[in-house]
PDB file of C-alpha atoms in Angstrom:
ATOM      1  CA  MET R   1     -10.139  30.083   1.781  1.00 55.00           C
ATOM      2  CA  ASP R   2     -11.103  32.376   4.623  1.00 61.00           C
ATOM      3  CA  TRP R   3      -8.310  32.000   7.176  1.00 65.00           C
ATOM      4  CA  SER R   4     -10.487  33.470   9.905  1.00 66.00           C
ATOM      5  CA  VAL R   5     -12.675  30.356   9.657  1.00 64.00           C
ATOM      6  CA  LEU R   6      -9.636  28.182  10.373  1.00 65.00           C
ATOM      7  CA  LEU R   7      -8.655  30.337  13.323  1.00 64.00           C
ATOM      8  CA  ASP R   8     -12.173  30.201  14.741  1.00 65.00           C
ATOM      9  CA  ASN R   9     -12.191  26.392  14.351  1.00 72.00           C
ATOM     10  CA  ALA R  10      -8.554  25.744  15.242  1.00 78.00           C
ATOM     11  CA  ARG R  11      -9.312  22.605  17.240  1.00 80.00           C
ATOM     12  CA  LEU R  12     -11.294  21.073  14.397  1.00 81.00           C
ATOM     13  CA  PHE R  13      -8.511  21.944  11.966  1.00 83.00           C
ATOM     14  CA  LEU R  14      -6.006  20.238  14.282  1.00 86.00           C
ATOM     15  CA  LEU R  15      -8.028  17.020  14.068  1.00 84.00           C
ATOM     16  CA  VAL R  16      -8.065  17.203  10.263  1.00 84.00           C
ATOM     17  CA  PHE R  17      -4.332  17.900  10.190  1.00 88.00           C
ATOM     18  CA  ALA R  18      -3.613  14.970  12.543  1.00 88.00           C
ATOM     19  CA  ARG R  19      -5.379  12.468  10.283  1.00 86.00           C
ATOM     20  CA  VAL R  20      -3.772  13.818   7.105  1.00 88.00           C
ATOM     21  CA  ALA R  21      -0.272  13.956   8.614  1.00 89.00           C
ATOM     22  CA  ALA R  22      -0.548  10.392   9.968  1.00 89.00           C
ATOM     23  CA  LEU R  23      -1.647   9.084   6.576  1.00 88.00           C
ATOM     24  CA  LEU R  24       1.200  10.845   4.762  1.00 87.00           C
ATOM     25  CA  ARG R  25       3.706   9.474   7.264  1.00 88.00           C
ATOM     26  CA  VAL R  26       2.634   5.867   6.556  1.00 85.00           C
ATOM     27  CA  ALA R  27       1.364   5.909   2.950  1.00 83.00           C
ATOM     28  CA  PRO R  28       3.522   4.887  -0.031  1.00 80.00           C
ATOM     29  CA  VAL R  29       5.639   7.600  -1.709  1.00 79.00           C
ATOM     30  CA  THR R  30       5.105  10.224   1.015  1.00 81.00           C
ATOM     31  CA  SER R  31       6.545   7.986   3.761  1.00 79.00           C
ATOM     32  CA  SER R  32       9.907   7.720   2.003  1.00 76.00           C
ATOM     33  CA  SER R  33      12.916   8.945   3.966  1.00 75.00           C
ATOM     34  CA  ALA R  34      13.964  10.816   0.808  1.00 76.00           C
ATOM     35  CA  ILE R  35      11.155  13.334   1.467  1.00 81.00           C
ATOM     36  CA  PRO R  36      12.175  15.956   4.055  1.00 84.00           C
ATOM     37  CA  PRO R  37       9.895  16.079   7.108  1.00 85.00           C
ATOM     38  CA  LEU R  38       9.346  19.794   6.511  1.00 89.00           C
ATOM     39  CA  ALA R  39       8.066  19.129   2.984  1.00 88.00           C
ATOM     40  CA  ARG R  40       5.803  16.355   4.261  1.00 87.00           C
ATOM     41  CA  GLY R  41       4.490  18.633   6.994  1.00 87.00           C
ATOM     42  CA  ALA R  42       3.811  21.450   4.518  1.00 89.00           C
ATOM     43  CA  LEU R  43       1.933  19.033   2.231  1.00 88.00           C
ATOM     44  CA  ALA R  44      -0.112  17.814   5.191  1.00 86.00           C
ATOM     45  CA  PHE R  45      -0.932  21.385   6.227  1.00 87.00           C
ATOM     46  CA  PHE R  46      -2.144  22.532   2.799  1.00 87.00           C
ATOM     47  CA  ALA R  47      -4.022  19.285   2.231  1.00 84.00           C
ATOM     48  CA  ALA R  48      -5.715  19.764   5.609  1.00 84.00           C
ATOM     49  CA  VAL R  49      -6.706  23.308   4.577  1.00 84.00           C
ATOM     50  CA  VAL R  50      -8.415  21.913   1.468  1.00 82.00           C
ATOM     51  CA  LEU R  51     -10.007  18.951   3.264  1.00 80.00           C
ATOM     52  CA  PHE R  52     -11.208  21.094   6.184  1.00 80.00           C
ATOM     53  CA  ASN R  53     -14.370  21.889   4.214  1.00 77.00           C
ATOM     54  CA  PHE R  54     -15.352  18.200   4.213  1.00 72.00           C
ATOM     55  CA  ALA R  55     -15.139  17.814   7.993  1.00 73.00           C
ATOM     56  CA  GLY R  56     -17.808  20.217   9.186  1.00 63.00           C
ATOM     57  CA  ASN R  57     -20.778  17.932   9.845  1.00 68.00           C
ATOM     58  CA  VAL R  58     -19.249  14.667  10.999  1.00 65.00           C
ATOM     59  CA  TYR R  59     -17.547  15.690  14.268  1.00 69.00           C
ATOM     60  CA  GLY R  60     -20.246  17.394  16.293  1.00 69.00           C
ATOM     61  CA  PRO R  61     -19.333  18.976  19.642  1.00 72.00           C
ATOM     62  CA  LEU R  62     -15.670  18.543  20.547  1.00 73.00           C
ATOM     63  CA  PRO R  63     -14.522  17.613  24.076  1.00 75.00           C
ATOM     64  CA  GLU R  64     -13.906  20.619  26.287  1.00 78.00           C
ATOM     65  CA  THR R  65     -11.266  19.011  28.507  1.00 82.00           C
ATOM     66  CA  ALA R  66      -7.643  18.750  27.429  1.00 82.00           C
ATOM     67  CA  LEU R  67      -7.557  15.014  28.166  1.00 85.00           C
ATOM     68  CA  GLY R  68     -10.686  14.329  26.123  1.00 82.00           C
ATOM     69  CA  PHE R  69      -9.424  16.376  23.192  1.00 81.00           C
ATOM     70  CA  ALA R  70      -6.027  14.612  23.328  1.00 86.00           C
ATOM     71  CA  ALA R  71      -7.831  11.243  23.099  1.00 85.00           C
ATOM     72  CA  VAL R  72      -9.714  12.447  20.010  1.00 83.00           C
ATOM     73  CA  VAL R  73      -6.443  13.588  18.392  1.00 86.00           C
ATOM     74  CA  ILE R  74      -4.871  10.186  19.075  1.00 88.00           C
ATOM     75  CA  ALA R  75      -7.909   8.491  17.507  1.00 84.00           C
ATOM     76  CA  GLU R  76      -7.487  10.645  14.381  1.00 84.00           C
ATOM     77  CA  ILE R  77      -3.808   9.697  14.163  1.00 88.00           C
ATOM     78  CA  LEU R  78      -4.648   5.998  14.476  1.00 86.00           C
ATOM     79  CA  LEU R  79      -7.279   6.267  11.735  1.00 83.00           C
ATOM     80  CA  GLY R  80      -4.759   7.981   9.442  1.00 85.00           C
ATOM     81  CA  ILE R  81      -2.224   5.218  10.118  1.00 86.00           C
ATOM     82  CA  ILE R  82      -4.799   2.539   9.311  1.00 82.00           C
ATOM     83  CA  MET R  83      -5.635   4.246   6.015  1.00 82.00           C
ATOM     84  CA  GLY R  84      -1.944   4.335   5.153  1.00 83.00           C
ATOM     85  CA  LEU R  85      -1.595   0.644   5.976  1.00 81.00           C
ATOM     86  CA  PHE R  86      -4.323  -0.203   3.458  1.00 79.00           C
ATOM     87  CA  LEU R  87      -2.068   1.304   0.780  1.00 82.00           C
ATOM     88  CA  GLN R  88       1.175  -0.137   2.177  1.00 82.00           C
ATOM     89  CA  ILE R  89      -0.319  -3.621   1.907  1.00 80.00           C
ATOM     90  CA  VAL R  90      -0.521  -3.083  -1.863  1.00 81.00           C
ATOM     91  CA  PHE R  91       3.222  -2.507  -2.150  1.00 80.00           C
ATOM     92  CA  ALA R  92       3.843  -5.449   0.174  1.00 80.00           C
ATOM     93  CA  VAL R  93       1.969  -7.534  -2.424  1.00 80.00           C
ATOM     94  CA  PHE R  94       4.312  -6.321  -5.178  1.00 80.00           C
ATOM     95  CA  GLN R  95       7.332  -7.001  -2.970  1.00 78.00           C
ATOM     96  CA  THR R  96       6.111 -10.510  -2.126  1.00 78.00           C
ATOM     97  CA  ALA R  97       5.585 -11.332  -5.794  1.00 79.00           C
ATOM     98  CA  GLY R  98       9.085 -10.027  -6.543  1.00 78.00           C
ATOM     99  CA  GLN R  99      10.576 -12.198  -3.799  1.00 78.00           C
ATOM    100  CA  LEU R 100       8.916 -15.246  -5.313  1.00 76.00           C
ATOM    101  CA  PHE R 101      10.375 -14.250  -8.689  1.00 77.00           C
ATOM    102  CA  SER R 102      13.854 -13.751  -7.222  1.00 76.00           C
ATOM    103  CA  PHE R 103      14.034 -17.060  -5.387  1.00 74.00           C
ATOM    104  CA  GLN R 104      12.815 -18.999  -8.427  1.00 73.00           C
ATOM    105  CA  MET R 105      15.229 -17.211 -10.780  1.00 73.00           C
ATOM    106  CA  GLY R 106      18.225 -17.679  -8.481  1.00 70.00           C
ATOM    107  CA  PHE R 107      18.413 -14.080  -7.248  1.00 68.00           C
ATOM    108  CA  GLY R 108      17.374 -14.880  -3.683  1.00 62.00           C
ATOM    109  CA  ALA R 109      20.742 -13.791  -2.266  1.00 61.00           C
ATOM    110  CA  SER R 110      20.890 -10.516  -4.203  1.00 65.00           C
ATOM    111  CA  GLN R 111      19.559  -7.756  -1.962  1.00 66.00           C
ATOM    112  CA  VAL R 112      19.099  -4.059  -2.759  1.00 63.00           C
ATOM    113  CA  TYR R 113      17.939  -1.215  -0.525  1.00 62.00           C
ATOM    114  CA  ASP R 114      14.331  -0.144  -0.928  1.00 62.00           C
ATOM    115  CA  PRO R 115      14.018   3.560  -0.009  1.00 59.00           C
ATOM    116  CA  LEU R 116      10.222   3.285   0.311  1.00 57.00           C
ATOM    117  CA  ALA R 117      10.165   0.409   2.809  1.00 57.00           C
ATOM    118  CA  GLN R 118      13.642   1.318   4.151  1.00 61.00           C
ATOM    119  CA  VAL R 119      14.704  -2.339   4.139  1.00 64.00           C
ATOM    120  CA  GLU R 120      16.756  -4.594   1.886  1.00 68.00           C
ATOM    121  CA  ILE R 121      14.697  -6.698  -0.518  1.00 70.00           C
ATOM    122  CA  PRO R 122      15.562  -9.046  -3.422  1.00 71.00           C
ATOM    123  CA  LEU R 123      16.498  -7.481  -6.742  1.00 75.00           C
ATOM    124  CA  ILE R 124      13.312  -8.424  -8.625  1.00 76.00           C
ATOM    125  CA  GLY R 125      11.224  -7.326  -5.645  1.00 74.00           C
ATOM    126  CA  GLN R 126      12.710  -3.844  -5.936  1.00 77.00           C
ATOM    127  CA  PHE R 127      12.096  -3.910  -9.697  1.00 79.00           C
ATOM    128  CA  LEU R 128       8.418  -4.757  -9.176  1.00 80.00           C
ATOM    129  CA  ASN R 129       8.175  -2.120  -6.449  1.00 79.00           C
ATOM    130  CA  LEU R 130       9.378   0.516  -8.918  1.00 81.00           C
ATOM    131  CA  ILE R 131       6.910  -0.705 -11.552  1.00 84.00           C
ATOM    132  CA  GLY R 132       4.158  -0.619  -8.918  1.00 82.00           C
ATOM    133  CA  LEU R 133       5.155   2.910  -7.930  1.00 83.00           C
ATOM    134  CA  ALA R 134       5.005   4.009 -11.586  1.00 85.00           C
ATOM    135  CA  VAL R 135       1.581   2.374 -11.977  1.00 85.00           C
ATOM    136  CA  PHE R 136       0.392   3.958  -8.710  1.00 84.00           C
ATOM    137  CA  LEU R 137       1.308   7.416  -9.981  1.00 83.00           C
ATOM    138  CA  SER R 138      -0.006   6.773 -13.517  1.00 85.00           C
ATOM    139  CA  VAL R 139      -3.478   5.766 -12.281  1.00 81.00           C
ATOM    140  CA  SER R 140      -3.659   8.965 -10.177  1.00 78.00           C
ATOM    141  CA  GLY R 141      -2.955   7.116  -6.940  1.00 77.00           C
ATOM    142  CA  MET R 142      -1.996  10.289  -5.095  1.00 79.00           C
ATOM    143  CA  GLN R 143      -5.195  12.046  -6.153  1.00 79.00           C
ATOM    144  CA  LYS R 144      -7.257   9.003  -5.150  1.00 79.00           C
ATOM    145  CA  MET R 145      -5.476   8.928  -1.789  1.00 79.00           C
ATOM    146  CA  PHE R 146      -6.614  12.489  -1.072  1.00 77.00           C
ATOM    147  CA  PHE R 147     -10.073  12.495  -2.675  1.00 76.00           C
ATOM    148  CA  SER R 148     -11.257   8.860  -2.619  1.00 74.00           C
ATOM    149  CA  GLY R 149      -9.540   8.192   0.697  1.00 77.00           C
ATOM    150  CA  LEU R 150      -9.272  11.261   2.893  1.00 78.00           C
ATOM    151  CA  ALA R 151     -12.204  13.270   1.528  1.00 78.00           C
ATOM    152  CA  THR R 152     -14.529  10.255   1.819  1.00 77.00           C
ATOM    153  CA  SER R 153     -13.329   9.519   5.340  1.00 78.00           C
ATOM    154  CA  PHE R 154     -14.033  13.088   6.481  1.00 78.00           C
ATOM    155  CA  ARG R 155     -17.541  12.930   5.011  1.00 78.00           C
ATOM    156  CA  VAL R 156     -18.601   9.793   6.885  1.00 78.00           C
ATOM    157  CA  LEU R 157     -16.236   9.049   9.769  1.00 77.00           C
ATOM    158  CA  LYS R 158     -14.532  10.695  12.726  1.00 76.00           C
ATOM    159  CA  GLY R 159     -11.541   9.226  14.482  1.00 71.00           C
ATOM    160  CA  THR R 160     -13.385   7.756  17.443  1.00 71.00           C
ATOM    161  CA  ASP R 161     -15.880   5.937  15.205  1.00 71.00           C
ATOM    162  CA  PHE R 162     -13.443   3.272  14.070  1.00 69.00           C
ATOM    163  CA  LEU R 163     -12.585   2.537  17.727  1.00 66.00           C
ATOM    164  CA  ALA R 164     -16.257   1.911  18.418  1.00 64.00           C
ATOM    165  CA  ALA R 165     -16.355  -0.567  15.506  1.00 61.00           C
ATOM    166  CA  SER R 166     -12.994  -2.276  16.190  1.00 62.00           C
ATOM    167  CA  ASP R 167     -14.399  -5.787  15.597  1.00 64.00           C
ATOM    168  CA  TYR R 168     -15.357  -4.846  12.066  1.00 64.00           C
ATOM    169  CA  LEU R 169     -11.885  -3.353  11.556  1.00 65.00           C
ATOM    170  CA  ASN R 170     -10.246  -6.683  12.428  1.00 66.00           C
ATOM    171  CA  GLU R 171     -12.518  -8.547  10.019  1.00 69.00           C
ATOM    172  CA  THR R 172     -11.875  -6.048   7.233  1.00 69.00           C
ATOM    173  CA  PHE R 173      -8.102  -6.160   7.690  1.00 69.00           C
ATOM    174  CA  ILE R 174      -8.018  -9.955   7.650  1.00 74.00           C
ATOM    175  CA  THR R 175     -10.102 -10.012   4.469  1.00 74.00           C
ATOM    176  CA  ALA R 176      -8.007  -7.311   2.813  1.00 70.00           C
ATOM    177  CA  ILE R 177      -4.662  -8.887   3.695  1.00 72.00           C
ATOM    178  CA  GLY R 178      -5.794 -12.357   2.626  1.00 74.00           C
ATOM    179  CA  GLY R 179      -7.238 -11.082  -0.649  1.00 74.00           C
ATOM    180  CA  LEU R 180      -4.268  -8.909  -1.541  1.00 70.00           C
ATOM    181  CA  PHE R 181      -1.661 -11.553  -0.794  1.00 71.00           C
ATOM    182  CA  GLY R 182      -3.662 -13.962  -2.907  1.00 77.00           C
ATOM    183  CA  GLN R 183      -3.169 -11.430  -5.682  1.00 76.00           C
ATOM    184  CA  SER R 184       0.621 -11.658  -5.183  1.00 74.00           C
ATOM    185  CA  LEU R 185       0.455 -15.325  -6.166  1.00 76.00           C
ATOM    186  CA  ILE R 186      -1.475 -14.362  -9.288  1.00 79.00           C
ATOM    187  CA  LEU R 187       1.190 -11.762 -10.102  1.00 78.00           C
ATOM    188  CA  ALA R 188       3.956 -14.310  -9.610  1.00 76.00           C
ATOM    189  CA  PHE R 189       2.252 -17.177 -11.415  1.00 78.00           C
ATOM    190  CA  PRO R 190       3.537 -16.536 -14.991  1.00 76.00           C
ATOM    191  CA  ILE R 191       7.204 -16.678 -13.986  1.00 76.00           C
ATOM    192  CA  LEU R 192       6.748 -19.255 -11.233  1.00 76.00           C
ATOM    193  CA  GLY R 193       4.896 -21.619 -13.554  1.00 79.00           C
ATOM    194  CA  THR R 194       7.367 -21.190 -16.405  1.00 79.00           C
ATOM    195  CA  LEU R 195      10.469 -21.592 -14.246  1.00 75.00           C
ATOM    196  CA  MET R 196       8.948 -24.602 -12.541  1.00 78.00           C
ATOM    197  CA  LEU R 197       8.559 -26.240 -15.946  1.00 80.00           C
ATOM    198  CA  VAL R 198      12.163 -25.316 -16.770  1.00 77.00           C
ATOM    199  CA  SER R 199      13.367 -26.873 -13.498  1.00 76.00           C
ATOM    200  CA  VAL R 200      11.375 -30.056 -14.112  1.00 78.00           C
ATOM    201  CA  THR R 201      12.692 -30.279 -17.680  1.00 78.00           C
ATOM    202  CA  MET R 202      16.318 -29.872 -16.577  1.00 75.00           C
ATOM    203  CA  GLY R 203      15.782 -32.453 -13.859  1.00 74.00           C
ATOM    204  CA  LEU R 204      14.475 -34.955 -16.395  1.00 77.00           C
ATOM    205  CA  LEU R 205      17.410 -34.214 -18.724  1.00 74.00           C
ATOM    206  CA  ALA R 206      19.881 -34.663 -15.871  1.00 71.00           C
ATOM    207  CA  LYS R 207      18.286 -38.026 -15.101  1.00 74.00           C
ATOM    208  CA  ALA R 208      18.247 -39.114 -18.751  1.00 74.00           C
ATOM    209  CA  ALA R 209      21.781 -37.903 -19.549  1.00 70.00           C
ATOM    210  CA  PRO R 210      23.872 -37.772 -16.367  1.00 70.00           C
ATOM    211  CA  GLN R 211      26.988 -36.890 -18.362  1.00 68.00           C
ATOM    212  CA  MET R 212      25.512 -33.446 -19.181  1.00 68.00           C
ATOM    213  CA  ASN R 213      26.692 -30.827 -16.694  1.00 69.00           C
ATOM    214  CA  LEU R 214      23.298 -29.140 -16.294  1.00 67.00           C
ATOM    215  CA  LEU R 215      24.298 -27.587 -12.981  1.00 66.00           C
ATOM    216  CA  MET R 216      26.627 -25.191 -14.790  1.00 70.00           C
ATOM    217  CA  VAL R 217      24.062 -24.124 -17.404  1.00 70.00           C
ATOM    218  CA  GLY R 218      20.942 -24.430 -15.249  1.00 70.00           C
ATOM    219  CA  PHE R 219      21.219 -21.074 -13.476  1.00 74.00           C
ATOM    220  CA  PRO R 220      21.885 -19.014 -16.649  1.00 78.00           C
ATOM    221  CA  ILE R 221      18.954 -20.745 -18.351  1.00 78.00           C
ATOM    222  CA  GLN R 222      16.627 -19.991 -15.445  1.00 76.00           C
ATOM    223  CA  ILE R 223      17.742 -16.361 -15.289  1.00 78.00           C
ATOM    224  CA  GLY R 224      17.405 -15.897 -19.061  1.00 81.00           C
ATOM    225  CA  VAL R 225      13.985 -17.551 -19.220  1.00 79.00           C
ATOM    226  CA  GLY R 226      12.866 -15.567 -16.181  1.00 79.00           C
ATOM    227  CA  PHE R 227      13.762 -12.235 -17.772  1.00 82.00           C
ATOM    228  CA  ILE R 228      12.106 -13.219 -21.060  1.00 85.00           C
ATOM    229  CA  VAL R 229       8.872 -14.194 -19.295  1.00 81.00           C
ATOM    230  CA  LEU R 230       9.054 -11.023 -17.182  1.00 81.00           C
ATOM    231  CA  LEU R 231       9.355  -8.944 -20.357  1.00 84.00           C
ATOM    232  CA  ILE R 232       6.486 -10.768 -22.071  1.00 85.00           C
ATOM    233  CA  SER R 233       4.220 -10.571 -19.005  1.00 81.00           C
ATOM    234  CA  ALA R 234       4.971  -6.874 -18.267  1.00 81.00           C
ATOM    235  CA  PRO R 235       1.626  -5.629 -19.732  1.00 84.00           C
ATOM    236  CA  PHE R 236      -0.248  -8.205 -17.643  1.00 84.00           C
ATOM    237  CA  LEU R 237       1.696  -7.172 -14.516  1.00 82.00           C
ATOM    238  CA  ALA R 238       0.965  -3.466 -15.030  1.00 84.00           C
ATOM    239  CA  GLU R 239      -2.744  -4.124 -15.612  1.00 85.00           C
ATOM    240  CA  LYS R 240      -2.958  -6.405 -12.577  1.00 84.00           C
ATOM    241  CA  MET R 241      -1.136  -3.874 -10.405  1.00 84.00           C
ATOM    242  CA  SER R 242      -3.610  -1.202 -11.479  1.00 85.00           C
ATOM    243  CA  SER R 243      -6.557  -3.410 -10.500  1.00 85.00           C
ATOM    244  CA  ILE R 244      -4.938  -4.210  -7.120  1.00 83.00           C
ATOM    245  CA  ILE R 245      -4.453  -0.504  -6.393  1.00 83.00           C
ATOM    246  CA  ASP R 246      -8.106   0.188  -7.291  1.00 83.00           C
ATOM    247  CA  MET R 247      -9.117  -2.762  -5.110  1.00 81.00           C
ATOM    248  CA  SER R 248      -7.328  -1.261  -2.095  1.00 79.00           C
ATOM    249  CA  PHE R 249      -9.142   2.066  -2.498  1.00 81.00           C
ATOM    250  CA  ASN R 250     -12.476   0.248  -2.895  1.00 79.00           C
ATOM    251  CA  TRP R 251     -11.841  -1.716   0.294  1.00 77.00           C
ATOM    252  CA  MET R 252     -10.959   1.490   2.097  1.00 78.00           C
ATOM    253  CA  GLN R 253     -14.203   3.185   1.023  1.00 77.00           C
ATOM    254  CA  GLN R 254     -16.257   0.090   1.868  1.00 75.00           C
ATOM    255  CA  TYR R 255     -14.639   0.033   5.304  1.00 74.00           C
ATOM    256  CA  PHE R 256     -15.595   3.673   5.919  1.00 75.00           C
ATOM    257  CA  LEU R 257     -19.223   3.172   4.888  1.00 73.00           C
ATOM    258  CA  ALA R 258     -19.653  -0.167   6.646  1.00 71.00           C
ATOM    259  CA  THR R 259     -18.079   1.184   9.844  1.00 72.00           C
ATOM    260  CA  LYS R 260     -20.530   4.084   9.772  1.00 70.00           C
ATOM    261  CA  GLU R 261     -23.428   1.638   9.452  1.00 69.00           C
ATOM    262  CA  ALA R 262     -22.023  -0.605  12.191  1.00 65.00           C
ATOM    263  CA  LEU R 263     -21.989   2.202  14.752  1.00 62.00           C
ATOM    264  CA  PRO R 264     -24.661   1.975  17.461  1.00 60.00           C
TER     265      PRO R 264
END
């Protein structure tokens, strides 16, 4: 990389850096408080150096006034945040499915700290988050975030473009959120369906034989059955998580291309 090119195009490089840094601040893994801000900033800088080559033709003339250039920088930051939210929605899906698991298994009151979301979530929700994180890294999620996400965005879109097509952004976000949270129900269905049958069966037994103290054995049975079903359905969960992650990147790319076509 010829550093003189970066120095000659310092304002353009600042726009690239703003989008990359905003994405890394919001995206899964890199937004964790366990990552030092200096390390995140260094990653954003070197990623911006690599991605600078993709941003040459899409920006055109930059504003000459300080106020106009500041508005363009803010637009780049907002676009980076939106890209990160597309990926955060995926982990919200895993967390939602885990919460459904926890409540049905009797772990609704057990809360653990999630360092990624920086909130307390149910135990099984954290477990599914960790599985989702492992799947995200195993399917090259970080590489896709840089090449399928950022590189594609710099080829077709500048920060102010998504503001011009804000109506399409709202429609895309509603579709993405609705579709992804529908996937959380699919993720939760094996355990929810099984534990619902267990609850119905114990209810019928309690009605047929009131002398049986099913309240004492009901919770251990639900927890045991829940863990067994979770173990059996683990391959299905990992495969479904992989498809959800791919779906989020596909939606992101479709949003970039459709926004470009929607521009006047």
